[in-house]
Structures are given as C-alpha cells and as structure tokens.
C-alpha positions as a Markdown table, in Angstrom:
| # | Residue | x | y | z |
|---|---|---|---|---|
| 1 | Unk | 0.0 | 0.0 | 0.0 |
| 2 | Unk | 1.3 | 3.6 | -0.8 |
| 3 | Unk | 2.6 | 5.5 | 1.8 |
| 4 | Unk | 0.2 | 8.7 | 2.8 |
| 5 | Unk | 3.0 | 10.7 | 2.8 |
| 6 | Unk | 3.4 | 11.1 | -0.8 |
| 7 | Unk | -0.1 | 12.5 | -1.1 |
| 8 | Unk | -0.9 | 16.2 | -1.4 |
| 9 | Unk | -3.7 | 17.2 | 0.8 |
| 10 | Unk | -4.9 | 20.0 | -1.6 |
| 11 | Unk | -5.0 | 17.5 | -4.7 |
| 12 | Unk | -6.4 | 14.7 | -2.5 |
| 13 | Unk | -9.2 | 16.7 | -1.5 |
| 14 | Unk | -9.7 | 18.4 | -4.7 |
| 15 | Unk | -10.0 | 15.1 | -5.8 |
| 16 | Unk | -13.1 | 13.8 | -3.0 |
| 17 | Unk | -14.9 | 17.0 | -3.6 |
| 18 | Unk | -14.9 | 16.1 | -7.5 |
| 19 | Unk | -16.2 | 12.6 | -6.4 |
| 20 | Unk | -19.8 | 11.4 | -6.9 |
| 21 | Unk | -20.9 | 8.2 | -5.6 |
| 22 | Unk | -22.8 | 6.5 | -8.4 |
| 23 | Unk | -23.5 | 2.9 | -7.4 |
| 24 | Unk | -23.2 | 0.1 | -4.5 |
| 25 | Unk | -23.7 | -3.9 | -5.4 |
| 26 | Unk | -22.5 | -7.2 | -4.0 |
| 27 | Unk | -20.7 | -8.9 | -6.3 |
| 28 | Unk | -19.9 | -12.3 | -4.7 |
| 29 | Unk | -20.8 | -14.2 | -1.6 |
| 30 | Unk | -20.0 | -17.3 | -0.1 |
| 31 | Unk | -21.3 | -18.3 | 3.5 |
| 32 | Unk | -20.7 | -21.9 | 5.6 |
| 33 | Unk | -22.1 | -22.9 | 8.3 |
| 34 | Unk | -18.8 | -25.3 | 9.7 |
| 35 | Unk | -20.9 | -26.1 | 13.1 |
| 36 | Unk | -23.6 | -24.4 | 15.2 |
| 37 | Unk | -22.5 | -22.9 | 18.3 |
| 38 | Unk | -22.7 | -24.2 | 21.8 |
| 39 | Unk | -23.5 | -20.2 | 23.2 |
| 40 | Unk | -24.6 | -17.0 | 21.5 |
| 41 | Unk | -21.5 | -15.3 | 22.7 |
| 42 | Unk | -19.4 | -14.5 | 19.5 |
| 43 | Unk | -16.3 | -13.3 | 18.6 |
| 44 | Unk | -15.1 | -12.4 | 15.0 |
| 45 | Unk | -12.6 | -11.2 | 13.1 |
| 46 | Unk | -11.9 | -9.6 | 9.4 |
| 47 | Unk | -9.7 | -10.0 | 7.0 |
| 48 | Unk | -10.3 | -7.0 | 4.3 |
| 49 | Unk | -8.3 | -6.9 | 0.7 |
| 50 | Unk | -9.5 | -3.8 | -2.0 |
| 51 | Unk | -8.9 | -3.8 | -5.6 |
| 52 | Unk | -8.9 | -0.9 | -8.2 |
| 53 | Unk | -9.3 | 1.1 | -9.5 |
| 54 | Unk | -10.8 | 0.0 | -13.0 |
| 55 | Unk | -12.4 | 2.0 | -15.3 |
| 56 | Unk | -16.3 | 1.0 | -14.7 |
| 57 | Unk | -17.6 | -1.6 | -17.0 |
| 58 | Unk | -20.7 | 0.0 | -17.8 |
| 59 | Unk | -21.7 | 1.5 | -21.5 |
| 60 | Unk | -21.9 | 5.3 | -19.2 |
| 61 | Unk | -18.3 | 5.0 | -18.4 |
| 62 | Unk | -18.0 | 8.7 | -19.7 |
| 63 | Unk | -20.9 | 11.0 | -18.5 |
| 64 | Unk | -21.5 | 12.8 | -21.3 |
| 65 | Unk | -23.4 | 15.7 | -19.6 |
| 66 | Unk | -21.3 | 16.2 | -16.0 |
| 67 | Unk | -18.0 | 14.8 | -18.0 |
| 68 | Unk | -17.1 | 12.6 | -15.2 |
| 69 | Unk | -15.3 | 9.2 | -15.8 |
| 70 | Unk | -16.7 | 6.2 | -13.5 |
| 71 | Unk | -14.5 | 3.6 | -11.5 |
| 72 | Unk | -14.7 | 1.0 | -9.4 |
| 73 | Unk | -13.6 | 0.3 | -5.9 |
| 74 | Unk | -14.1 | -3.2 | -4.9 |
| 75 | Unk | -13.7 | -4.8 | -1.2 |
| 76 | Unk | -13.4 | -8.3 | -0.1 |
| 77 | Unk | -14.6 | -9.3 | 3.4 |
| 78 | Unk | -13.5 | -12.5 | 5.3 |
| 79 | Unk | -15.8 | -12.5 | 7.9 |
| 80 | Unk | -14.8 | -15.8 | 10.6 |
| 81 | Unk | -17.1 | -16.2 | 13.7 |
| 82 | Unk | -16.0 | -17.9 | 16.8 |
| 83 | Unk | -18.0 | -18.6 | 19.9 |
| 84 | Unk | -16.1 | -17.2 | 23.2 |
| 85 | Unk | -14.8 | -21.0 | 25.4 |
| 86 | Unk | -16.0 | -21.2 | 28.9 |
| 87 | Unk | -12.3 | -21.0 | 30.9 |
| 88 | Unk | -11.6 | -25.2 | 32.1 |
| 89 | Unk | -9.8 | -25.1 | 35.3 |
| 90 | Unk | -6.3 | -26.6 | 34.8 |
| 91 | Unk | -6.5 | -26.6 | 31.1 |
| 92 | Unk | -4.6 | -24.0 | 28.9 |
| 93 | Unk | -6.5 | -21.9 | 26.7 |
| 94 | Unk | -7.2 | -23.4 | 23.5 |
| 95 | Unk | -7.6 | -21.5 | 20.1 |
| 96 | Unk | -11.2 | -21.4 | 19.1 |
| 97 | Unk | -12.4 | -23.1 | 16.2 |
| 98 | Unk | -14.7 | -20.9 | 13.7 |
| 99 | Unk | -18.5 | -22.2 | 13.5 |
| 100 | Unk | -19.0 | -20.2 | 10.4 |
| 101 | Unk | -17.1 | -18.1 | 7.3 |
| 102 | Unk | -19.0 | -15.4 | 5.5 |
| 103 | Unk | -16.9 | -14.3 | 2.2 |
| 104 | Unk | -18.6 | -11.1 | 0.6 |
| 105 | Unk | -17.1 | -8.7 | -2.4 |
| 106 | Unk | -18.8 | -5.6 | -2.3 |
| 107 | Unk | -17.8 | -2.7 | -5.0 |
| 108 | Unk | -18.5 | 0.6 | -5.4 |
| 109 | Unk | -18.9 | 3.1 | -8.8 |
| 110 | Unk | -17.7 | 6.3 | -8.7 |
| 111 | Unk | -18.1 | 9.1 | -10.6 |
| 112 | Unk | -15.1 | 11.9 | -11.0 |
| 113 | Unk | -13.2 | 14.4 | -12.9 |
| 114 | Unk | -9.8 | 12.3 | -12.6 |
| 115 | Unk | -8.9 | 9.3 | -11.8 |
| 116 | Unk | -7.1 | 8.9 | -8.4 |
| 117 | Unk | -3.2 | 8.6 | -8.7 |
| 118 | Unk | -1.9 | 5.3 | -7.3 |
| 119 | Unk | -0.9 | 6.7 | -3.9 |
| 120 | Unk | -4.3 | 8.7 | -3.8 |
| 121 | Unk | -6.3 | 5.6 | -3.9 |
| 122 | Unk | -4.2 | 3.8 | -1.2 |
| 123 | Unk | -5.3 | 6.6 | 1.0 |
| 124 | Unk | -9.3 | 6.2 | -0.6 |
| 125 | Unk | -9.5 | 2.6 | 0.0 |
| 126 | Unk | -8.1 | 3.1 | 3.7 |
| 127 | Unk | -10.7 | 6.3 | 4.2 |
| 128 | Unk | -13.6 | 6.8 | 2.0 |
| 129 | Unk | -14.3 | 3.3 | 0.6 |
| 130 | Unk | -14.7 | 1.4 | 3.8 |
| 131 | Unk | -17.4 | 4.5 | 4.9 |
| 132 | Unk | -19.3 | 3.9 | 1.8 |
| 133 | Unk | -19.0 | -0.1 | 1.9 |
| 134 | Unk | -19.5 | -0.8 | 5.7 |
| 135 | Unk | -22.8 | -0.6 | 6.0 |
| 136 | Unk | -23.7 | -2.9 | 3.3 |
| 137 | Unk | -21.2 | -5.4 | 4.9 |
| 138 | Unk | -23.0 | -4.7 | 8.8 |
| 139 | Unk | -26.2 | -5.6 | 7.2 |
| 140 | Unk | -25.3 | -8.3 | 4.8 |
| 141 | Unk | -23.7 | -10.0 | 7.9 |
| 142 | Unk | -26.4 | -9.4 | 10.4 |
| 143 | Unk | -29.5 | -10.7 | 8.0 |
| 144 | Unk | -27.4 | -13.7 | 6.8 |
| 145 | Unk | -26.0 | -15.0 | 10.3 |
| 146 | Unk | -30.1 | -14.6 | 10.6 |
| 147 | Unk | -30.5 | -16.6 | 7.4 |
| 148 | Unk | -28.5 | -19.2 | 8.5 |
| 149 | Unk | -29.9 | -19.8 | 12.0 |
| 150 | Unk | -27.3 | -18.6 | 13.6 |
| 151 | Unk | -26.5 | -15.9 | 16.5 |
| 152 | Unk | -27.0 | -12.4 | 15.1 |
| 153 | Unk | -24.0 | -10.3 | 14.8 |
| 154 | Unk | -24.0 | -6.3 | 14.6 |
| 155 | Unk | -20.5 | -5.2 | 13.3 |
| 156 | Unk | -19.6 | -2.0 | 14.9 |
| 157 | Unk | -19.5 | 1.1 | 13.1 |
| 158 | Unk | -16.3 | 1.6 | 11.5 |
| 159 | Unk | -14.4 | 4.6 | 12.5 |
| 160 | Unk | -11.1 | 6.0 | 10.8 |
C-alpha cells in the first residue's frame, strides 16, 4: 500500500470534492455454516483486501453531460465467527475453532473528474471506501447469520 505521505492534501481533496458516488452492489458471496455454536457469545474477526481502480464496466463510463469518468472500488470481506470458550480449570487456553465463514465482495462506482493517482487511492480505500461499503457489509452480515440460523452479529461502526 502507498505511503500517505506522498499524497498532497490539496489535490487529495480536490480530488473527494470532484467525487460522486454513483453505485453500490454485492458482487460475490460465499457463507458456511462449519458447526452451530454451543452459546450466543461470539467473537469475530476480518480479513479485508480492496482492488482498483478499474475503469467501470458499464456503457456510461464517460458521462457525457457532467464529463465525469466512472471507476470501481471493490472490497473483499473474510468474515470468521467464533464462539467465546468457557475457561476449564487446569486446562490452557485453547484456540477457538470458527462455527461459520461469510466471504462477501462488495464494489462501489464512482463518478469523478480524474482518476485517483496510485498513492491517492491507497489513502481512498483506507478512508472513504470502507465508509461507503461498511454498512452494506453490517447488514449483509447481520441478516445472513439470521439466514443461517445462527447468533445475530451487529458489526460495529467503522471509525477511521
């Protein structure tokens, strides 16, 4: 990932003001259910990995009228859910296992004068992507843990 650094704060925020947000979809998902859970106290953690920019692959990759040029910002979530161990007297604390995997890609089209240099977008997809894509990951894994007949899960808000 770039280093912030090498990013000017004038063109980096000439850049978001330029920015529209045109578009928000899942594009993949993959959930397993590996056991059900003993409790309803969870644990979790998140493994993230974001891709692009690309050029949007839509025929209004150009608006015409505002002259803006769509990309896409893409996320993928690696969502593993363990259930918290009652402590056994005279036994060491083990690793817990995960009882379920949620894998989701969510993407986002944007709409701007420029596209982001490379070092502008490693500060995007640290700062503005995740507050555009969290919310859609916080429901997506609270209504499918639901789904599945599992504990419900409410990811905190994310915060920069």
């Amino acid at each position: 990932m770039s280093e912030t650094a090498a990013v000017n704060p004038e063109e980096y925020n000439s850049f978001i003001q330029g920015l529209r947000l045109e578009n928000i979809y899942l594009v993949a998902a993959n959930t397993r259910v590996l056991r059900f859970p003993e409790t309803t106290s969870l644990h979790f953690s998140i493994e993230e990995t974001s891709e692009g920019p690309s050029v949007a692959d839509s025929p209004n990759s150009r608006n015409q009228e505002q002259e803006l040029i769509s990309f896409q910002a893409a996320t993928k979530y690696v969502i593993t859910l363990f259930e918290e161990a009652p402590p056994r007297p005279g036994v060491e604390e083990e690793k817990p296992e995960p009882f379920a995997v949620l894998e989701v890609v969510w993407a986002a089209v944007y709409g701007c004068e420029r596209l982001p240099t490379e070092d502008e977008f490693g500060v995007f997809v640290q700062q503005n992507l995740p507050l555009n894509l969290w919310p859609y990951l916080r429901q997506f894994v609270h209504t499918t843990l639901a789904q599945m007949s599992l504990p419900v899960l409410l990811l905190p808000p994310f915060k920069l």
